Short mmCIF file of C-alpha atoms in Angstrom, two decimals:
data_model
loop_
_atom_site.label_atom_id
_atom_site.label_comp_id
_atom_site.label_asym_id
_atom_site.label_seq_id
_atom_site.Cartn_x
_atom_site.Cartn_y
_atom_site.Cartn_z
CA MET A 16 20.77 21.16 13.83
CA ASP A 17 18.80 22.73 10.97
CA ARG A 18 15.39 21.48 9.92
CA PHE A 19 12.74 22.36 7.36
CA VAL A 20 9.17 23.10 8.32
CA ILE A 21 6.83 22.56 5.36
CA ARG A 22 3.07 23.05 5.12
CA GLY A 23 1.63 21.17 2.16
CA GLY A 24 -1.20 22.03 -0.17
CA ASN A 25 0.13 24.83 -2.40
CA PRO A 26 0.55 24.22 -6.15
CA LEU A 27 3.89 25.55 -7.37
CA VAL A 28 3.45 28.22 -10.03
CA GLY A 29 6.08 30.42 -11.69
CA THR A 30 9.69 30.07 -12.76
CA ILE A 31 12.46 28.38 -10.77
CA ARG A 32 16.13 28.59 -11.75
CA VAL A 33 18.58 25.68 -11.67
CA SER A 34 22.10 26.10 -10.27
CA GLY A 35 25.32 24.61 -11.61
CA ALA A 36 25.88 20.86 -11.33
CA LYS A 37 27.60 19.88 -8.10
CA ASN A 38 28.64 16.55 -9.62
CA SER A 39 30.35 18.38 -12.49
CA ALA A 40 31.89 21.09 -10.34
CA LEU A 41 33.63 18.67 -7.98
CA PRO A 42 35.73 16.81 -10.61
CA CYS A 43 36.39 20.09 -12.44
CA MET A 44 37.75 21.59 -9.22
CA ALA A 45 39.95 18.50 -8.80
CA ALA A 46 41.19 18.95 -12.37
CA ALA A 47 42.83 22.23 -11.33
CA ILE A 48 45.45 20.06 -9.60
CA LEU A 49 46.76 19.08 -13.03
CA THR A 50 48.24 22.49 -13.88
CA GLU A 51 50.36 25.19 -12.29
CA ASP A 52 48.23 27.83 -14.01
CA GLU A 53 44.98 29.30 -12.76
CA VAL A 54 41.68 27.55 -13.52
CA THR A 55 38.53 29.69 -13.35
CA LEU A 56 35.19 27.93 -13.03
CA GLU A 57 31.80 29.60 -13.45
CA ASN A 58 28.28 28.49 -12.47
CA ILE A 59 29.57 26.87 -9.28
CA PRO A 60 26.67 26.07 -6.91
CA GLN A 61 26.72 27.25 -3.30
CA VAL A 62 26.39 23.86 -1.63
CA ARG A 63 28.21 22.16 1.20
CA ASP A 64 30.16 19.63 -0.92
CA ILE A 65 31.72 22.51 -2.88
CA GLU A 66 32.84 24.17 0.33
CA THR A 67 34.34 20.87 1.46
CA GLU A 68 36.26 20.62 -1.81
CA ARG A 69 37.50 24.19 -1.36
CA LYS A 70 38.83 23.30 2.08
CA LEU A 71 40.42 20.14 0.71
CA LEU A 72 42.31 21.97 -2.05
CA ALA A 73 43.38 24.73 0.33
CA SER A 74 44.69 22.14 2.81
CA MET A 75 46.97 20.81 0.05
CA GLY A 76 48.47 24.23 -0.57
CA ALA A 77 46.23 25.47 -3.37
CA GLU A 78 44.95 29.04 -3.50
CA VAL A 79 41.18 29.23 -3.94
CA SER A 80 39.68 32.67 -4.49
CA PRO A 81 36.58 33.90 -2.67
CA ARG A 82 33.42 33.60 -4.74
CA GLN A 83 33.11 36.28 -7.40
CA GLY A 84 30.70 37.46 -10.11
CA ARG A 85 27.19 38.88 -10.01
CA ALA A 86 25.75 35.52 -8.98
CA ASN A 87 28.63 34.77 -6.61
CA ASP A 88 29.21 31.62 -8.66
CA ARG A 89 32.77 32.01 -9.97
CA ILE A 90 35.95 30.75 -8.32
CA THR A 91 39.60 30.69 -9.39
CA ILE A 92 41.94 27.91 -8.28
CA SER A 93 45.72 28.04 -8.41
CA CYS A 94 47.61 24.82 -7.67
CA ARG A 95 51.05 26.24 -8.45
CA THR A 96 52.19 24.88 -5.10
CA LEU A 97 50.92 21.59 -3.71
CA SER A 98 52.85 21.37 -0.47
CA ASP A 99 50.79 18.60 1.12
CA PRO A 100 49.13 16.15 -1.35
CA VAL A 101 46.94 14.54 1.30
CA ALA A 102 43.12 14.32 1.37
CA ARG A 103 42.57 14.21 5.12
CA TYR A 104 39.72 12.26 6.66
CA GLU A 105 38.57 15.12 8.86
CA ILE A 106 37.85 17.14 5.71
CA VAL A 107 36.40 14.53 3.35
CA LYS A 108 34.49 12.27 5.76
CA THR A 109 31.08 13.52 4.57
CA MET A 110 31.88 13.67 0.85
CA ARG A 111 32.21 10.68 -1.46
CA ALA A 112 34.01 12.70 -4.15
CA SER A 113 37.29 12.65 -2.21
CA SER A 114 38.55 9.85 -4.48
CA LEU A 115 38.51 12.30 -7.40
CA VAL A 116 41.79 13.88 -6.28
CA LEU A 117 43.63 10.55 -6.33
CA GLY A 118 44.31 10.41 -10.08
CA PRO A 119 45.28 14.07 -10.60
CA LEU A 120 47.54 14.09 -7.53
CA ILE A 121 49.53 11.06 -8.72
CA ALA A 122 49.71 12.42 -12.27
CA ARG A 123 50.92 15.85 -11.15
CA THR A 124 53.05 15.15 -8.05
CA GLY A 125 53.90 11.45 -8.27
CA MET A 126 52.26 10.66 -4.94
CA ALA A 127 48.96 10.94 -3.11
CA ARG A 128 47.52 10.02 0.26
CA VAL A 129 43.74 10.00 0.20
CA ALA A 130 41.22 9.07 2.87
CA MET A 131 38.67 6.49 1.78
CA PRO A 132 35.53 8.31 0.58
CA GLY A 133 32.54 9.11 2.76
CA GLY A 134 29.21 10.63 1.75
CA CYS A 135 25.68 9.23 1.87
CA ALA A 136 24.94 5.81 3.32
CA ILE A 137 23.22 4.57 0.15
CA GLY A 138 25.38 1.54 -0.55
CA GLY A 139 28.85 0.54 -1.58
CA ARG A 140 30.92 2.97 -3.60
CA PRO A 141 33.89 0.71 -4.34
CA ILE A 142 37.17 2.42 -5.12
CA ASP A 143 38.76 -0.79 -6.37
CA LEU A 144 38.11 0.21 -10.00
CA HIS A 145 40.16 3.39 -9.45
CA ILE A 146 42.96 1.36 -7.89
CA LYS A 147 43.06 -1.32 -10.61
CA GLY A 148 43.25 1.31 -13.32
CA LEU A 149 46.00 3.33 -11.65
CA GLU A 150 48.03 0.18 -11.01
CA LYS A 151 47.81 -0.72 -14.71
CA MET A 152 49.18 2.76 -15.39
CA GLY A 153 52.20 2.04 -13.20
CA ALA A 154 51.18 3.34 -9.76
CA THR A 155 52.04 1.47 -6.57
CA ILE A 156 49.15 1.67 -4.12
CA THR A 157 48.90 0.57 -0.51
CA GLN A 158 46.05 0.88 1.96
CA GLU A 159 46.22 1.24 5.72
CA HIS A 160 44.53 3.15 8.54
CA GLY A 161 41.68 4.22 6.24
CA TYR A 162 43.98 5.88 3.67
CA LEU A 163 45.15 4.99 0.18
CA GLU A 164 48.78 5.88 -0.54
CA ALA A 165 49.86 5.92 -4.18
CA ARG A 166 53.20 6.59 -5.82
CA ALA A 167 54.52 6.68 -9.39
CA ASP A 168 57.50 8.35 -11.07
CA ARG A 169 55.24 8.97 -14.05
CA LEU A 170 52.06 7.21 -15.06
CA ARG A 171 52.06 5.29 -18.34
CA GLY A 172 49.23 5.00 -20.81
CA ALA A 173 47.36 1.71 -20.67
CA HIS A 174 44.34 -0.18 -21.96
CA LEU A 175 41.71 0.09 -19.20
CA VAL A 176 38.44 -1.85 -19.25
CA PHE A 177 36.05 -1.07 -16.39
CA ASP A 178 34.43 -4.16 -14.87
CA LYS A 179 31.31 -2.07 -14.31
CA ILE A 180 30.31 1.42 -15.32
CA THR A 181 31.56 3.96 -12.79
CA VAL A 182 31.23 7.73 -13.06
CA THR A 183 33.88 8.71 -10.52
CA GLY A 184 36.18 5.94 -11.73
CA THR A 185 35.92 7.20 -15.31
CA GLU A 186 36.57 10.77 -14.17
CA ASP A 187 39.48 9.88 -11.89
CA LEU A 188 41.33 7.79 -14.47
CA LEU A 189 40.59 10.32 -17.23
CA MET A 190 42.37 12.98 -15.15
CA ALA A 191 45.27 10.60 -14.53
CA ALA A 192 45.54 9.74 -18.23
CA VAL A 193 45.87 13.31 -19.52
CA LEU A 194 49.36 13.60 -17.95
CA ALA A 195 50.39 9.96 -18.46
CA GLU A 196 53.10 8.99 -20.95
CA GLY A 197 51.62 7.73 -24.20
CA GLU A 198 48.06 6.69 -25.07
CA THR A 199 45.35 5.48 -22.71
CA LEU A 200 42.33 3.60 -24.07
CA MET A 201 39.39 3.42 -21.65
CA GLU A 202 36.45 1.08 -22.34
CA ASN A 203 33.04 0.62 -20.69
CA CYS A 204 33.22 4.26 -19.56
CA ALA A 205 30.41 6.22 -17.97
CA ARG A 206 28.55 8.45 -20.44
CA GLU A 207 27.03 10.88 -17.94
CA PRO A 208 27.00 14.61 -18.80
CA GLU A 209 29.28 15.19 -15.82
CA VAL A 210 32.01 13.14 -17.54
CA THR A 211 31.53 15.16 -20.72
CA ASP A 212 31.73 18.38 -18.69
CA LEU A 213 35.06 17.33 -17.17
CA ALA A 214 36.44 16.28 -20.55
CA ALA A 215 35.50 19.67 -22.03
CA LEU A 216 37.41 21.48 -19.27
CA LEU A 217 40.44 19.20 -19.70
CA THR A 218 40.37 19.84 -23.45
CA ALA A 219 40.32 23.59 -22.80
CA MET A 220 43.39 23.02 -20.62
CA GLY A 221 45.20 21.38 -23.56
CA ALA A 222 44.39 17.69 -23.07
CA LYS A 223 43.84 15.47 -26.12
CA ILE A 224 40.65 13.46 -25.53
CA GLU A 225 38.42 11.62 -27.99
CA GLY A 226 35.13 9.88 -27.28
CA ALA A 227 33.95 11.58 -24.08
CA GLY A 228 30.24 10.91 -23.73
CA THR A 229 30.61 7.45 -25.30
CA SER A 230 31.64 4.13 -23.76
CA THR A 231 35.15 4.37 -25.26
CA ILE A 232 37.53 7.23 -24.48
CA ARG A 233 40.99 7.63 -26.00
CA VAL A 234 43.55 9.97 -24.40
CA GLN A 235 46.95 11.10 -25.67
CA GLY A 236 49.00 12.06 -22.63
CA ALA A 237 50.70 15.45 -22.39
CA THR A 238 53.69 16.62 -20.38
CA SER A 239 51.78 19.58 -18.96
CA LEU A 240 48.44 21.39 -19.10
CA ARG A 241 47.60 25.08 -19.06
CA GLY A 242 45.00 27.09 -17.19
CA ALA A 243 41.50 27.65 -18.54
CA ARG A 244 38.18 29.34 -17.94
CA TYR A 245 35.11 27.11 -18.06
CA ARG A 246 31.38 27.28 -17.27
CA ILE A 247 29.85 24.29 -15.49
CA ASN A 248 26.69 22.70 -16.89
CA PRO A 249 23.34 23.12 -15.07
CA ASP A 250 22.45 20.46 -12.51
CA ARG A 251 20.22 17.90 -14.22
CA ILE A 252 19.22 16.30 -10.89
CA GLU A 253 18.14 19.61 -9.39
CA ALA A 254 16.20 20.32 -12.59
CA GLY A 255 14.50 16.92 -12.41
CA THR A 256 13.66 17.46 -8.75
CA PHE A 257 11.95 20.77 -9.57
CA LEU A 258 10.01 19.20 -12.45
CA ILE A 259 8.64 16.61 -10.04
CA ALA A 260 7.89 19.36 -7.49
CA GLY A 261 5.71 21.08 -10.07
CA ALA A 262 4.09 17.79 -11.04
CA ILE A 263 3.35 16.46 -7.56
CA THR A 264 1.74 19.71 -6.42
CA GLY A 265 -0.46 20.02 -9.49
CA GLY A 266 1.24 23.25 -10.42
CA ASP A 267 2.41 25.03 -13.54
CA LEU A 268 6.16 25.35 -13.19
CA VAL A 269 8.84 26.58 -15.59
CA VAL A 270 12.33 25.26 -14.86
CA SER A 271 14.95 27.59 -16.32
CA ASN A 272 18.74 27.49 -16.76
CA CYS A 273 18.62 23.72 -17.27
CA ASN A 274 19.82 21.52 -20.13
CA ALA A 275 16.77 19.84 -21.63
CA GLU A 276 18.94 17.32 -23.52
CA HIS A 277 20.14 15.89 -20.19
CA LEU A 278 16.58 15.31 -18.91
CA GLY A 279 15.29 12.92 -21.58
CA ALA A 280 14.59 9.91 -19.34
CA VAL A 281 12.93 12.01 -16.62
CA ILE A 282 10.77 13.95 -19.08
CA ALA A 283 9.65 10.74 -20.82
CA LYS A 284 8.60 9.21 -17.51
CA LEU A 285 6.69 12.33 -16.44
CA GLN A 286 4.81 12.26 -19.74
CA GLU A 287 4.01 8.58 -19.22
CA ALA A 288 2.63 9.52 -15.79
CA GLY A 289 0.20 11.93 -17.41
CA LEU A 290 2.00 15.27 -17.14
CA LEU A 291 2.24 17.88 -19.86
CA VAL A 292 5.92 18.65 -20.38
CA ASP A 293 6.90 21.36 -22.87
CA ILE A 294 10.48 22.07 -23.91
CA LEU A 295 10.36 25.83 -24.36
CA GLY A 296 14.00 26.08 -25.42
CA PRO A 297 17.35 24.36 -24.94
CA ASP A 298 17.49 25.61 -21.34
CA THR A 299 13.81 25.86 -20.31
CA VAL A 300 11.21 23.18 -19.53
CA ARG A 301 7.60 23.63 -18.39
CA VAL A 302 5.58 21.01 -16.48
CA ARG A 303 1.79 21.11 -15.97
CA SER A 304 -0.89 18.79 -14.65
CA HIS A 305 -3.27 17.21 -17.16
CA GLY A 306 -5.77 15.19 -15.17
CA PRO A 307 -4.95 12.55 -12.54
CA LEU A 308 -1.44 11.19 -12.28
CA ARG A 309 -1.02 7.68 -13.68
CA ALA A 310 1.20 4.93 -12.28
CA ALA A 311 4.35 4.26 -14.27
CA ASP A 312 7.28 1.95 -13.57
CA ILE A 313 10.91 3.05 -13.45
CA SER A 314 14.17 1.15 -13.45
CA THR A 315 17.34 3.06 -12.64
CA GLU A 316 20.19 2.76 -15.13
CA GLU A 317 23.38 4.46 -16.11
CA TYR A 318 22.98 7.51 -18.37
CA PRO A 319 21.06 7.93 -20.62
CA GLY A 320 18.69 5.76 -18.58
CA PHE A 321 16.63 6.91 -15.62
CA PRO A 322 19.13 8.27 -13.05
CA THR A 323 19.49 6.67 -9.64
CA ASP A 324 19.73 10.19 -8.20
CA MET A 325 16.08 10.75 -9.26
CA GLN A 326 14.66 7.48 -7.92
CA ALA A 327 13.66 8.77 -4.48
CA GLN A 328 12.01 11.87 -5.93
CA TYR A 329 10.06 9.81 -8.44
CA MET A 330 8.88 7.49 -5.68
CA ALA A 331 7.33 10.49 -3.90
CA LEU A 332 5.47 11.31 -7.12
CA ALA A 333 4.33 7.68 -7.48
CA THR A 334 2.56 7.86 -4.11
CA GLN A 335 0.13 10.34 -5.72
CA ALA A 336 -0.49 8.35 -8.92
CA GLU A 337 -3.48 6.14 -9.58
CA GLY A 338 -2.47 2.49 -9.71
CA VAL A 339 0.63 0.47 -8.91
CA SER A 340 4.15 1.65 -9.75
CA GLN A 341 7.23 -0.58 -9.64
CA VAL A 342 10.47 1.21 -8.72
CA ARG A 343 13.59 -0.87 -9.38
CA GLU A 344 16.96 0.31 -8.07
CA ASN A 345 19.84 -1.21 -10.06
CA ILE A 346 22.75 1.07 -9.11
CA PHE A 347 22.97 1.22 -5.29
CA GLU A 348 21.91 -1.63 -3.04
CA ASN A 349 20.81 0.51 -0.10
CA ARG A 350 18.89 3.37 -1.65
CA PHE A 351 15.42 2.81 -0.21
CA MET A 352 16.02 4.44 3.18
CA HIS A 353 13.43 7.12 2.40
CA VAL A 354 10.71 4.47 2.14
CA GLN A 355 10.10 4.09 5.87
CA GLU A 356 9.77 7.86 6.24
CA LEU A 357 7.31 8.08 3.33
CA VAL A 358 5.32 5.26 4.92
CA ARG A 359 5.18 7.23 8.16
CA MET A 360 3.53 10.00 6.15
CA GLY A 361 0.90 7.60 4.83
CA ALA A 362 2.45 6.16 1.67
CA ASN A 363 1.65 2.57 0.69
CA ILE A 364 5.04 1.12 -0.28
CA LYS A 365 6.37 -2.43 0.01
CA VAL A 366 10.03 -3.28 -0.62
CA ASP A 367 11.25 -6.63 -1.87
CA GLY A 368 14.98 -6.64 -2.48
CA SER A 369 15.79 -4.03 -5.11
CA THR A 370 12.14 -3.38 -6.03
CA ALA A 371 9.66 -1.10 -4.30
CA THR A 372 5.95 -1.42 -5.07
CA VAL A 373 4.04 1.83 -4.66
CA ARG A 374 0.23 1.87 -4.55
CA GLY A 375 -1.54 5.16 -4.97
CA PRO A 376 -2.91 7.64 -4.70
CA ALA A 377 -2.16 7.91 -0.99
CA ARG A 378 -3.36 10.72 1.22
CA LEU A 379 -0.16 11.89 2.87
CA SER A 380 -0.28 13.54 6.27
CA ALA A 381 2.33 15.72 7.95
CA ALA A 382 4.88 14.06 10.20
CA ALA A 383 8.28 14.56 11.73
CA VAL A 384 10.70 12.70 9.44
CA MET A 385 14.45 12.13 9.24
CA CYS A 386 16.63 12.83 6.19
CA SER A 387 19.06 9.95 5.68
CA ASP A 388 20.88 11.04 2.53
CA LEU A 389 20.90 13.74 -0.13
CA ARG A 390 18.24 12.46 -2.55
CA ALA A 391 16.09 10.92 0.20
CA SER A 392 15.92 14.44 1.63
CA ALA A 393 14.56 15.74 -1.67
CA SER A 394 11.96 12.96 -1.69
CA LEU A 395 10.70 13.98 1.75
CA VAL A 396 10.52 17.64 0.76
CA LEU A 397 8.37 16.68 -2.23
CA ALA A 398 6.09 14.52 -0.09
CA ALA A 399 5.73 17.29 2.48
CA LEU A 400 4.65 19.73 -0.26
CA VAL A 401 1.44 17.70 -0.75
CA ALA A 402 0.90 16.36 2.79
CA ASP A 403 -1.94 17.59 4.99
CA GLY A 404 -0.55 19.78 7.77
CA GLU A 405 2.94 20.86 8.73
CA SER A 406 5.87 18.44 8.36
CA ILE A 407 9.23 18.78 10.09
CA LEU A 408 12.33 17.45 8.30
CA ASP A 409 15.39 16.84 10.47
CA ARG A 410 19.03 16.53 9.35
CA VAL A 411 18.62 18.74 6.31
CA TYR A 412 22.40 19.18 6.20
CA HIS A 413 22.17 16.24 3.78
CA MET A 414 20.07 18.45 1.50
CA ASP A 415 22.57 21.27 1.83
CA ARG A 416 25.27 19.01 0.34
CA GLY A 417 23.68 19.20 -3.10
CA TYR A 418 20.87 21.77 -3.38
CA GLU A 419 21.55 25.50 -3.33
CA ARG A 420 19.09 27.40 -1.09
CA ILE A 421 16.29 25.02 -2.07
CA GLU A 422 13.89 26.45 0.49
CA GLU A 423 14.28 29.95 -0.96
CA LYS A 424 13.77 28.71 -4.52
CA LEU A 425 10.65 26.74 -3.61
CA ARG A 426 9.24 29.59 -1.54
CA GLY A 427 9.61 31.83 -4.60
CA VAL A 428 7.11 29.68 -6.54
CA GLY A 429 4.55 29.32 -3.76
CA ALA A 430 5.76 26.64 -1.35
CA GLN A 431 5.21 27.15 2.37
CA ILE A 432 8.66 26.16 3.57
CA ARG A 433 11.02 27.68 6.08
CA ARG A 434 14.33 26.75 7.64
CA MET A 435 14.72 26.57 11.39
CA GLY A 436 18.11 26.00 12.96
CA ASP A 437 20.58 26.54 15.73
CA ILE A 438 21.25 30.10 16.77
CA PHE A 439 24.87 31.14 16.66
CA PRO A 440 26.30 33.29 19.47
CA GLN A 441 26.14 36.28 17.12
CA GLY A 442 22.42 35.62 16.64
CA LYS A 443 22.77 34.39 13.04
CA MET A 444 20.97 31.37 11.69
CA ARG A 445 23.10 28.50 10.43
CA ARG A 446 23.95 28.82 6.73
CA ALA A 447 24.25 26.03 4.18
CA THR A 448 28.02 26.53 4.07
CA ASP A 449 28.58 26.29 7.83
CA ASN A 450 29.86 23.02 9.20
CA PRO A 451 27.14 20.53 10.15
CA PRO A 452 27.19 18.61 13.42
CA VAL A 453 29.75 15.81 13.16
CA PRO A 454 27.67 12.90 11.78
CA SER A 455 27.77 9.40 13.13
CA PRO A 456 29.01 6.64 10.82
CA ALA A 457 25.38 5.73 10.11
CA ASP A 458 24.67 9.27 8.94
CA ILE A 459 27.40 9.43 6.34
#
């Protein structure tokens, strides 16, 4: 099992480049199901969830090209033949995005059998909003043995109002609606950039969509879609993680190939905490220290609020700030699993329900810690970068789900970090794209 070994104390200085957004790439890959033509996607990150999605599409009969391009970040997907529209548990058990193929499979083939989603153990990710919407569009859905089975001769447009804002629910039903008969009106939709990214691809494929990026989306269904070529947006969560890495280490870090417009809430909070943040261009942001870090409260919200996927990373930063910071988690009910590991490193954090109180600055010391989920892993990496001594992070396969070669990127700007892992019979170290050990239910 791979682990990171990190010696803290080095300020990060230089330029670090952001990869494509995993959470945009996954629904865009699923959107290829909607057409018989080829869909080419660029700026695809090399992370484990993408490889899982590749395997999933291939298992259904799709042809997925090897990675191409100078950066090895381009793939072409052909779903001309979908011989087996089933998302099997053995493939998707470690990835919550499996539900994203439900809508496009029903819309394209009239049936789908999809394993209930897995992923990080950070709280409930109810799929009932997907089911309610598809049933209003005419699908018949049953559930047994851990699978959802859906059928429909052809989906019909409907008026859909989400009970709560859901990113994957918005994306799934948007993909279903583009091939449904008539008009679909969706209200209380997610406004995240990943939804806008998907809508832009679907529009390039011939879909008629209005309002993506707002709470109300209107779709005129089509009988078919064509192929397209599309470039995925940069990963705003990776960019935010690197900004905090520069901030927590007292460095001078330039984050390139990002979208500054998508980082508004994170940048505002870093400035409140006493950092100098300069937007050098639409795709470049610089972060520098400017005296001691100051405590600042955060409360996670749907976009454009402070993202839940940045809460753990910000908590690591708060351990180094003078004063008391309140961190409120409003999206997932079980997203404080990194707290006990930070405490083991010397952090002063108390949790009461959905609020964590962080008192700083704390002198962190190296420890052996366990990564419990994707963003908790990033939090522990950040803490280790400023801890005294050499920390060991186990179960970094969680990190590999969403960050492309993060140890190499951080090492390039001065971090002392290396990967240690199992040795294969051929003598090769485990790569991010190799299969991890089969996780226990608690791990996923």
